[in-house]
PDB file of C-alpha atoms in Angstrom:
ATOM      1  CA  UNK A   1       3.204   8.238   7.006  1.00  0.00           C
ATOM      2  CA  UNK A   2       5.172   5.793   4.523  1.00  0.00           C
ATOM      3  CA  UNK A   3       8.076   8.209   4.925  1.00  0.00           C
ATOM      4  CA  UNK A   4       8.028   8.356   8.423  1.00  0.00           C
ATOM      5  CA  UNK A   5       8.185   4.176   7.974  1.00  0.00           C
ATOM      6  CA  UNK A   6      11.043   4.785   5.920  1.00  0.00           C
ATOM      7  CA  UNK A   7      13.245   6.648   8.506  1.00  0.00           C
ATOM      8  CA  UNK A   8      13.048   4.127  10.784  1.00  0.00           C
ATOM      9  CA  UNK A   9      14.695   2.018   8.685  1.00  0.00           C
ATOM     10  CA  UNK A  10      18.222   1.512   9.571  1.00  0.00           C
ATOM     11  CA  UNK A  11      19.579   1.052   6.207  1.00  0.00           C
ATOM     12  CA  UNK A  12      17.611   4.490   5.383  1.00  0.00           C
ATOM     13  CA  UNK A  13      18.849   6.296   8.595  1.00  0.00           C
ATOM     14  CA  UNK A  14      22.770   5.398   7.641  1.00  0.00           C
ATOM     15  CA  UNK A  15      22.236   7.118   4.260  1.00  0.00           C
ATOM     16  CA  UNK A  16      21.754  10.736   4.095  1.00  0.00           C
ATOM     17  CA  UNK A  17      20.171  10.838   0.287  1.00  0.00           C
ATOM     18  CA  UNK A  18      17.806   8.823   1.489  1.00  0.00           C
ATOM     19  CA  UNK A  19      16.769  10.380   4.406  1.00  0.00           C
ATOM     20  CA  UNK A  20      16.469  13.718   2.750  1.00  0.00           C
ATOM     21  CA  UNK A  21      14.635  12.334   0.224  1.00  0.00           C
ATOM     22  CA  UNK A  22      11.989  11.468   2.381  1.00  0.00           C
ATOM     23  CA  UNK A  23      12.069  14.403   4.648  1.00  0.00           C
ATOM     24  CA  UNK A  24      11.596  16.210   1.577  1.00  0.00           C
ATOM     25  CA  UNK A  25       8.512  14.094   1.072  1.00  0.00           C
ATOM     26  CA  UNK A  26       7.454  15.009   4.593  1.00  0.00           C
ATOM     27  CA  UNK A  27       8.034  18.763   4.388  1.00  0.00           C
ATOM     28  CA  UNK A  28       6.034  18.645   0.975  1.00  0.00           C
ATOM     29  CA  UNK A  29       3.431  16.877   2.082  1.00  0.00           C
ATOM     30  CA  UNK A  30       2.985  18.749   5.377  1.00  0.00           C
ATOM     31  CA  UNK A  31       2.414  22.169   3.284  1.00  0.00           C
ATOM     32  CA  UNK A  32      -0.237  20.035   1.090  1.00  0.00           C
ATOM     33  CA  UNK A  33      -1.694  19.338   4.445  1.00  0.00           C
ATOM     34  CA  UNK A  34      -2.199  22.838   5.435  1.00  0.00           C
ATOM     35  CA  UNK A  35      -3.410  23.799   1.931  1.00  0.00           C
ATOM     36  CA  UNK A  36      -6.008  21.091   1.890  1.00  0.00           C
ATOM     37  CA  UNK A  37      -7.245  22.734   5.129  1.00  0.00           C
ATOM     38  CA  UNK A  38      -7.553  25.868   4.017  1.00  0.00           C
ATOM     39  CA  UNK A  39      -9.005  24.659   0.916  1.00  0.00           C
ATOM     40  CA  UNK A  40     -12.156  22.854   3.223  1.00  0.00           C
ATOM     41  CA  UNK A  41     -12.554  26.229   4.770  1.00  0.00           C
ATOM     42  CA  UNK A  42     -12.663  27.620   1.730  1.00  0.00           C
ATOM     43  CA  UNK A  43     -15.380  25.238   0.380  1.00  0.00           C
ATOM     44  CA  UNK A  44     -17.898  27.140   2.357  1.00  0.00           C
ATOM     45  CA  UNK A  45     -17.343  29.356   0.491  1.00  0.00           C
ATOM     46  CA  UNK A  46     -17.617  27.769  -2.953  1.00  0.00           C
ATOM     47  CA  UNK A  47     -21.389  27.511  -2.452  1.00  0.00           C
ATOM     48  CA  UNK A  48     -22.006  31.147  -1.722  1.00  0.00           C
ATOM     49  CA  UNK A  49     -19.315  31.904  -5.074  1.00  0.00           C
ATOM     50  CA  UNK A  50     -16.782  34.428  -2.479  1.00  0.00           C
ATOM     51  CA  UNK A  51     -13.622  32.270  -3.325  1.00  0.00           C
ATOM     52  CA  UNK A  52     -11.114  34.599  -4.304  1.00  0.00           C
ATOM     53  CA  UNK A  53      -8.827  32.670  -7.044  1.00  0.00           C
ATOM     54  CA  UNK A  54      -4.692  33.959  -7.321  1.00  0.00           C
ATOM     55  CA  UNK A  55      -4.408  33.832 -10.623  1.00  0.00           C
ATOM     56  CA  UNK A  56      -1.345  33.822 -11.755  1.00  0.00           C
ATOM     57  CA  UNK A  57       1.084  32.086 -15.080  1.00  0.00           C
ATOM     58  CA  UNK A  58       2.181  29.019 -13.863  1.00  0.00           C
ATOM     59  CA  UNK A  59       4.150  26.446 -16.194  1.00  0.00           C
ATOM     60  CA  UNK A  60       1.839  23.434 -15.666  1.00  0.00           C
ATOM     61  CA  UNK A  61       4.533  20.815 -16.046  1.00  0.00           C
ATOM     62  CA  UNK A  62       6.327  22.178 -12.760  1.00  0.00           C
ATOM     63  CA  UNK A  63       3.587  21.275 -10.801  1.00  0.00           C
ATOM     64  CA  UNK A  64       2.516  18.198 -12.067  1.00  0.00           C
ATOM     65  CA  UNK A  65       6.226  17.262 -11.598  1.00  0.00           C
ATOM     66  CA  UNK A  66       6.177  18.353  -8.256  1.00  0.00           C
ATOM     67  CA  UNK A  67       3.125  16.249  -7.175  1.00  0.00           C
ATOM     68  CA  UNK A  68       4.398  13.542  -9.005  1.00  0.00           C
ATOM     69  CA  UNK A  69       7.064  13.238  -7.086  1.00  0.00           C
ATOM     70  CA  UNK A  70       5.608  13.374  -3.658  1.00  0.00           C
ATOM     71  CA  UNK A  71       2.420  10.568  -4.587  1.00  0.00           C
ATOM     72  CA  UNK A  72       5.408   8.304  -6.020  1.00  0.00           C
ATOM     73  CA  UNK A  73       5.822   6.902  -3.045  1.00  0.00           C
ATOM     74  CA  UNK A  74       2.441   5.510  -2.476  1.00  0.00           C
ATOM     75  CA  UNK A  75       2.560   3.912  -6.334  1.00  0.00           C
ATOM     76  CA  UNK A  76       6.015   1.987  -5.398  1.00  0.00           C
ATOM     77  CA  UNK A  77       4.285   0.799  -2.122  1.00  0.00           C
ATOM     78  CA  UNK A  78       1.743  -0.779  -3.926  1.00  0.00           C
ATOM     79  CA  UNK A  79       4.755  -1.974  -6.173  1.00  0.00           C
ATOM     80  CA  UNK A  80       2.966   0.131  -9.153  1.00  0.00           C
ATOM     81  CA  UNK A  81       4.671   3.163 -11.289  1.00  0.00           C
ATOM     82  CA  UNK A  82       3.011   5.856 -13.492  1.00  0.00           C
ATOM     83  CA  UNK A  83       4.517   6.734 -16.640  1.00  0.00           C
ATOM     84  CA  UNK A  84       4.536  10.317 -17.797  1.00  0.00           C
ATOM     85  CA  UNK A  85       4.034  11.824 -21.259  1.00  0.00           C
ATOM     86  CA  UNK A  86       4.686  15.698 -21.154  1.00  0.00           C
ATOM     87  CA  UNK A  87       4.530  16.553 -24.627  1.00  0.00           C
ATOM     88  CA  UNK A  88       2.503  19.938 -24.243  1.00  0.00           C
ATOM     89  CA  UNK A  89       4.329  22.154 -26.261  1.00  0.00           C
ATOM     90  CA  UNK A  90       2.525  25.293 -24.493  1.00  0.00           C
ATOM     91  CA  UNK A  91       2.264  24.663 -20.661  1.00  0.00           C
ATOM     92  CA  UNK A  92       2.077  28.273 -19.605  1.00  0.00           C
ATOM     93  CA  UNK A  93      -1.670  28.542 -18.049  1.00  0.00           C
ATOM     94  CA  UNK A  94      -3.706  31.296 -15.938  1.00  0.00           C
ATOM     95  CA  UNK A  95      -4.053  29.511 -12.905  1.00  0.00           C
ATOM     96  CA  UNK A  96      -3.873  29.453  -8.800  1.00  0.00           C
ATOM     97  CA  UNK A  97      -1.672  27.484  -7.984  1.00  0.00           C
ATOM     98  CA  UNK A  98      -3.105  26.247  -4.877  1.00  0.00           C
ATOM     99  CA  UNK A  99      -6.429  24.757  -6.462  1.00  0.00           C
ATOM    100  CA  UNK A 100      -4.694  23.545  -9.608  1.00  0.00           C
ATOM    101  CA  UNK A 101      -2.189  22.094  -6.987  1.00  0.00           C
ATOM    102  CA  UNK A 102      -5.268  20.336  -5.385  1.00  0.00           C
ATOM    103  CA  UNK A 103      -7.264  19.429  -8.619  1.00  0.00           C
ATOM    104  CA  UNK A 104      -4.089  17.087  -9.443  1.00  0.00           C
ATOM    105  CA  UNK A 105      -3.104  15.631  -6.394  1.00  0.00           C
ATOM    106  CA  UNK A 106      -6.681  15.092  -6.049  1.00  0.00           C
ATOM    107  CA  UNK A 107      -7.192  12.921  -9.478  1.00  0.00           C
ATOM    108  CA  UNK A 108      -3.858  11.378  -9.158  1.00  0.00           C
ATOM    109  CA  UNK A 109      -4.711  10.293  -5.395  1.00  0.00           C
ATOM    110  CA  UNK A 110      -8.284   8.568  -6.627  1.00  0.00           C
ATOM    111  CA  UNK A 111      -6.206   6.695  -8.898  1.00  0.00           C
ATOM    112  CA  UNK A 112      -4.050   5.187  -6.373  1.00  0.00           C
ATOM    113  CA  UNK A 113      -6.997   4.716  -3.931  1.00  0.00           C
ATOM    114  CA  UNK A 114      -9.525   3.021  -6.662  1.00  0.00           C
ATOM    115  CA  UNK A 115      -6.295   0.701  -7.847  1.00  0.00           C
ATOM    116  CA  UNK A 116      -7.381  -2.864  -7.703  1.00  0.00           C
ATOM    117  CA  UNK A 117      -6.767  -5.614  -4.890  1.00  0.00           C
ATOM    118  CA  UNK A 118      -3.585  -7.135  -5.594  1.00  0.00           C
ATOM    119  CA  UNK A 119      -3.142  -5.549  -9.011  1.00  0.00           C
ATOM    120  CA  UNK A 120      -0.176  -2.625  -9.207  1.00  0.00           C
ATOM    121  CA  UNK A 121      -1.700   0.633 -10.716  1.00  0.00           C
ATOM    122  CA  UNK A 122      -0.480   1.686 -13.600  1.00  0.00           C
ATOM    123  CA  UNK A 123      -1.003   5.647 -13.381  1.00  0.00           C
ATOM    124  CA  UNK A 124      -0.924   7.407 -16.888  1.00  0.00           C
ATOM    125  CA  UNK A 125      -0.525  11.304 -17.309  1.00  0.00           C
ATOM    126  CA  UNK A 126      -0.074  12.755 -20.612  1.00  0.00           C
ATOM    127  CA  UNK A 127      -0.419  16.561 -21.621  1.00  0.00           C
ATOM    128  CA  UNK A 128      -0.872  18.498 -24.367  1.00  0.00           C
ATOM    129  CA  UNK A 129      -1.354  21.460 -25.951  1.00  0.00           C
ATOM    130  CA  UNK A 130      -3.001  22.984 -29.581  1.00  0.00           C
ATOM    131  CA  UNK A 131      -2.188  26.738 -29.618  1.00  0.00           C
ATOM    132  CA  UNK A 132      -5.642  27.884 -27.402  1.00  0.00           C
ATOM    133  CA  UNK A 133      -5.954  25.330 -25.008  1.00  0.00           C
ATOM    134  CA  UNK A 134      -3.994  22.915 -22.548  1.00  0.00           C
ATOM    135  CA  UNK A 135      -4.953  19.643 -21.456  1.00  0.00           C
ATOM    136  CA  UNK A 136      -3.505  16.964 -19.398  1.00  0.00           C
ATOM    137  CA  UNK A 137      -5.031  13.118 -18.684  1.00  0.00           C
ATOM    138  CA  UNK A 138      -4.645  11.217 -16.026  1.00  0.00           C
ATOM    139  CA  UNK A 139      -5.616   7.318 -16.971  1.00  0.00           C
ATOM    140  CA  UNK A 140      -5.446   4.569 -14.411  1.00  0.00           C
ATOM    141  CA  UNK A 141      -6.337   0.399 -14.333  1.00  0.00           C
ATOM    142  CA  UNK A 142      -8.176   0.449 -11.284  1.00  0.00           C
ATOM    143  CA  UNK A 143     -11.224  -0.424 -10.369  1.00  0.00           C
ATOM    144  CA  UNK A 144     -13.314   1.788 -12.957  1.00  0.00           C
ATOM    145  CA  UNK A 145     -17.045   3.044 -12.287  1.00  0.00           C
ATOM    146  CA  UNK A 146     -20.487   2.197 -13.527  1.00  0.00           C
ATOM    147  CA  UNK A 147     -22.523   4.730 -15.499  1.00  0.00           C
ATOM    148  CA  UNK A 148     -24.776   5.617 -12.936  1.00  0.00           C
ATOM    149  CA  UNK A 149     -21.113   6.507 -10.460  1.00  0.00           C
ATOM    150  CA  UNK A 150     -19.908   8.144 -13.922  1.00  0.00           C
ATOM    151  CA  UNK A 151     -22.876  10.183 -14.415  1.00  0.00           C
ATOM    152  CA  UNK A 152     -22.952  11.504 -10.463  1.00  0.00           C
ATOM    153  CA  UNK A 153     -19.285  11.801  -9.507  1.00  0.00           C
ATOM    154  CA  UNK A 154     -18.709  15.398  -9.706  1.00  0.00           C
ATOM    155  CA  UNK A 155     -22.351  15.603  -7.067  1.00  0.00           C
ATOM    156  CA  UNK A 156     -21.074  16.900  -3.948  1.00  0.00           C
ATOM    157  CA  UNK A 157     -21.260  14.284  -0.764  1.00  0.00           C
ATOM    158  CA  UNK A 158     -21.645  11.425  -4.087  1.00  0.00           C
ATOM    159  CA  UNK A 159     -20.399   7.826  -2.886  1.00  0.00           C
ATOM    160  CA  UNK A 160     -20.204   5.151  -5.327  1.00  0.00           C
ATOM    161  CA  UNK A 161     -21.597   2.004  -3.407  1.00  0.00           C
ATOM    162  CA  UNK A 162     -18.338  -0.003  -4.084  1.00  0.00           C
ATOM    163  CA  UNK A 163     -19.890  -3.190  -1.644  1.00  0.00           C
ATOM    164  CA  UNK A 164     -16.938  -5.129  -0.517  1.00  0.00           C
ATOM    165  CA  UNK A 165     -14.816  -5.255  -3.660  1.00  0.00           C
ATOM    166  CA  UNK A 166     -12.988  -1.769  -1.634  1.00  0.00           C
ATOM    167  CA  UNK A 167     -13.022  -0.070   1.040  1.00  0.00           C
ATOM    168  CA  UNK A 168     -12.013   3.407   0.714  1.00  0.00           C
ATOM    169  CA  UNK A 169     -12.631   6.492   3.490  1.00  0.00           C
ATOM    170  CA  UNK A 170     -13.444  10.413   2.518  1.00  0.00           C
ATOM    171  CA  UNK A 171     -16.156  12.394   2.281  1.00  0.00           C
ATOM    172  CA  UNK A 172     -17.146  12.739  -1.505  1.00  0.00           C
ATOM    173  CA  UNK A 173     -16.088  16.231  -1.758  1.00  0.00           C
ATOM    174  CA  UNK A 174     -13.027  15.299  -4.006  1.00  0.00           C
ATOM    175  CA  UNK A 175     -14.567  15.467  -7.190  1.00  0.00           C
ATOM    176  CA  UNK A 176     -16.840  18.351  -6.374  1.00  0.00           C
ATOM    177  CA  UNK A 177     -14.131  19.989  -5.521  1.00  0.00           C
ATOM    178  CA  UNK A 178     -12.007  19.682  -8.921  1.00  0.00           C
ATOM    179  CA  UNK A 179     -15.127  20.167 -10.963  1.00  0.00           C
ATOM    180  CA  UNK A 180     -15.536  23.591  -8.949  1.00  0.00           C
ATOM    181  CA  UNK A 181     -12.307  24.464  -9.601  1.00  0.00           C
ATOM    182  CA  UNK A 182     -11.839  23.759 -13.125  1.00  0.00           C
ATOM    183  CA  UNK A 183     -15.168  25.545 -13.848  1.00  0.00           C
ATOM    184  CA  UNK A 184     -13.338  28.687 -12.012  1.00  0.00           C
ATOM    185  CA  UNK A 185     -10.383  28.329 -14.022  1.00  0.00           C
ATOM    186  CA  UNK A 186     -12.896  28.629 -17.374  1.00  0.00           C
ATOM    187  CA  UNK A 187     -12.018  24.887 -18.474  1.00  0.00           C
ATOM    188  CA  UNK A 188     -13.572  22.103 -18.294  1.00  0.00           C
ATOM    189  CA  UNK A 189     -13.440  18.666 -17.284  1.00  0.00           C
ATOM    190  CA  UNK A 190     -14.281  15.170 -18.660  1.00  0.00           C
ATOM    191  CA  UNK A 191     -14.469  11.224 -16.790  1.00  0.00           C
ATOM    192  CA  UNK A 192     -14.632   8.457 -19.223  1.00  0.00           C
ATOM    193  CA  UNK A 193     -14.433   4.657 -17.095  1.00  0.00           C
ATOM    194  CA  UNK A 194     -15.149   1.182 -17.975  1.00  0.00           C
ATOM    195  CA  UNK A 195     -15.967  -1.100 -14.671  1.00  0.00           C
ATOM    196  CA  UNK A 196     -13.425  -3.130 -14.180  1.00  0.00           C
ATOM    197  CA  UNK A 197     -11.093  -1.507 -16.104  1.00  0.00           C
ATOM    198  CA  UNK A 198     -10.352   1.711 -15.198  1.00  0.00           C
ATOM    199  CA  UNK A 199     -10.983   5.462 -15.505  1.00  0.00           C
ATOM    200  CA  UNK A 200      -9.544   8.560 -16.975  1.00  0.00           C
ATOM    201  CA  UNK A 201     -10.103  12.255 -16.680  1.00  0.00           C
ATOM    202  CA  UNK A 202      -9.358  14.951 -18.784  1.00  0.00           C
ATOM    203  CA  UNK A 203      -8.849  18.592 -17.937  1.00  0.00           C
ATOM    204  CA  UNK A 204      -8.772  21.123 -20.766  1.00  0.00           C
ATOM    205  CA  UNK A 205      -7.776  25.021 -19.743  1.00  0.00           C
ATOM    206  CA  UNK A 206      -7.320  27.977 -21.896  1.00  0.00           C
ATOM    207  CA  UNK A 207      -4.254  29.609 -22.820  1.00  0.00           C
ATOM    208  CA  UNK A 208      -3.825  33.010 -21.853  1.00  0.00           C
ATOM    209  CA  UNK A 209      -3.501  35.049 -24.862  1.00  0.00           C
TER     210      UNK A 209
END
């Protein structure tokens, strides 16, 4: 949607970089769209355990680069930026890259939802690597959760009662969802947040030997 805003703009419109910059955006996000669908028809069958993974080696700094680049936009709007430490020195994981796809977009897309009112996120995602396992954080200044929302977030359908300090729309299946996932991909996952703050999260996955 903010690159469809961005088209209209004249001074956008007169310069073709710019324009195929953000039908890039749109094209990339569009495919995301019809993966996240298939992805909620595939969470019925999450709870009967049928979900056939792809597994395949995937070097885990493509991807993150490539969903960096499309949730970008959305930081700048808010007039935020995320810096990036890649300094995994083994990023070649067993994955699908579909769900591992999803688990990051997912975590980097709470962190620009939970920012703060009038406060630009600062988005944080770091990686490494220690010869049997990689693991990438993603660290943020928003709004940070209680311990109660800390110890329930990965609870399918969980809301945190946020009262009026935000008002943010889905369905609580986010976090379910990566938790899932990472489980499937034999890792595991950690949430560490102060209220007030902000939150980070922690995926560790195993190298394939």
């Amino acid at each position: 949607s903010l690159a469809v805003d961005a088209l209209k703009n004249e001074k956008v419109a007169g310069n073709k970089e710019k324009s195929d910059y953000f039908t890039g955006i749109i094209k990339e996000e569009n495919k995301r769209m019809n993966k996240q669908v298939e992805t909620i028809l595939q969470a019925a069958l999450l709870d009967k355990n049928e979900v056939q993974l792809n597994m395949k080696r995937l070097l885990a700094h493509d991807i993150i680069i490539n969903v960096l680049n499309n949730i970008n936009l959305q930081v700048e709007e808010k007039g935020g930026k995320i810096d990036v430490e890649l300094e995994a020195e083994n990023d070649l994981i067993l994955a699908d890259e579909v769900h591992f796809t999803n688990v990051i977009n997912n975590l980097l897309d709470n962190a620009v939802k939970y920012s703060k009112e009038n406060v630009p996120p600062v988005i944080r995602v770091s990686t490494k690597s220690n010869g049997k396992h990689f693991t990438m954080r993603i660290e943020d200044n928003g709004i940070g959760m209680n311990k109660e929302t800390l110890n329930r977030i990965f609870e399918k359908f969980y809301r945190a009662h946020t009262g009026n300090v935000h008002n943010v729309k889905g369905f609580g299946l986010g976090l379910s969802y990566v938790k899932t996932m990472i489980d499937a991909h034999h890792g595991n996952i950690k949430a560490e947040s102060v209220l007030g703050k902000g939150s980070s999260f922690t995926i560790s996955l195993p190298l394939p030997k």
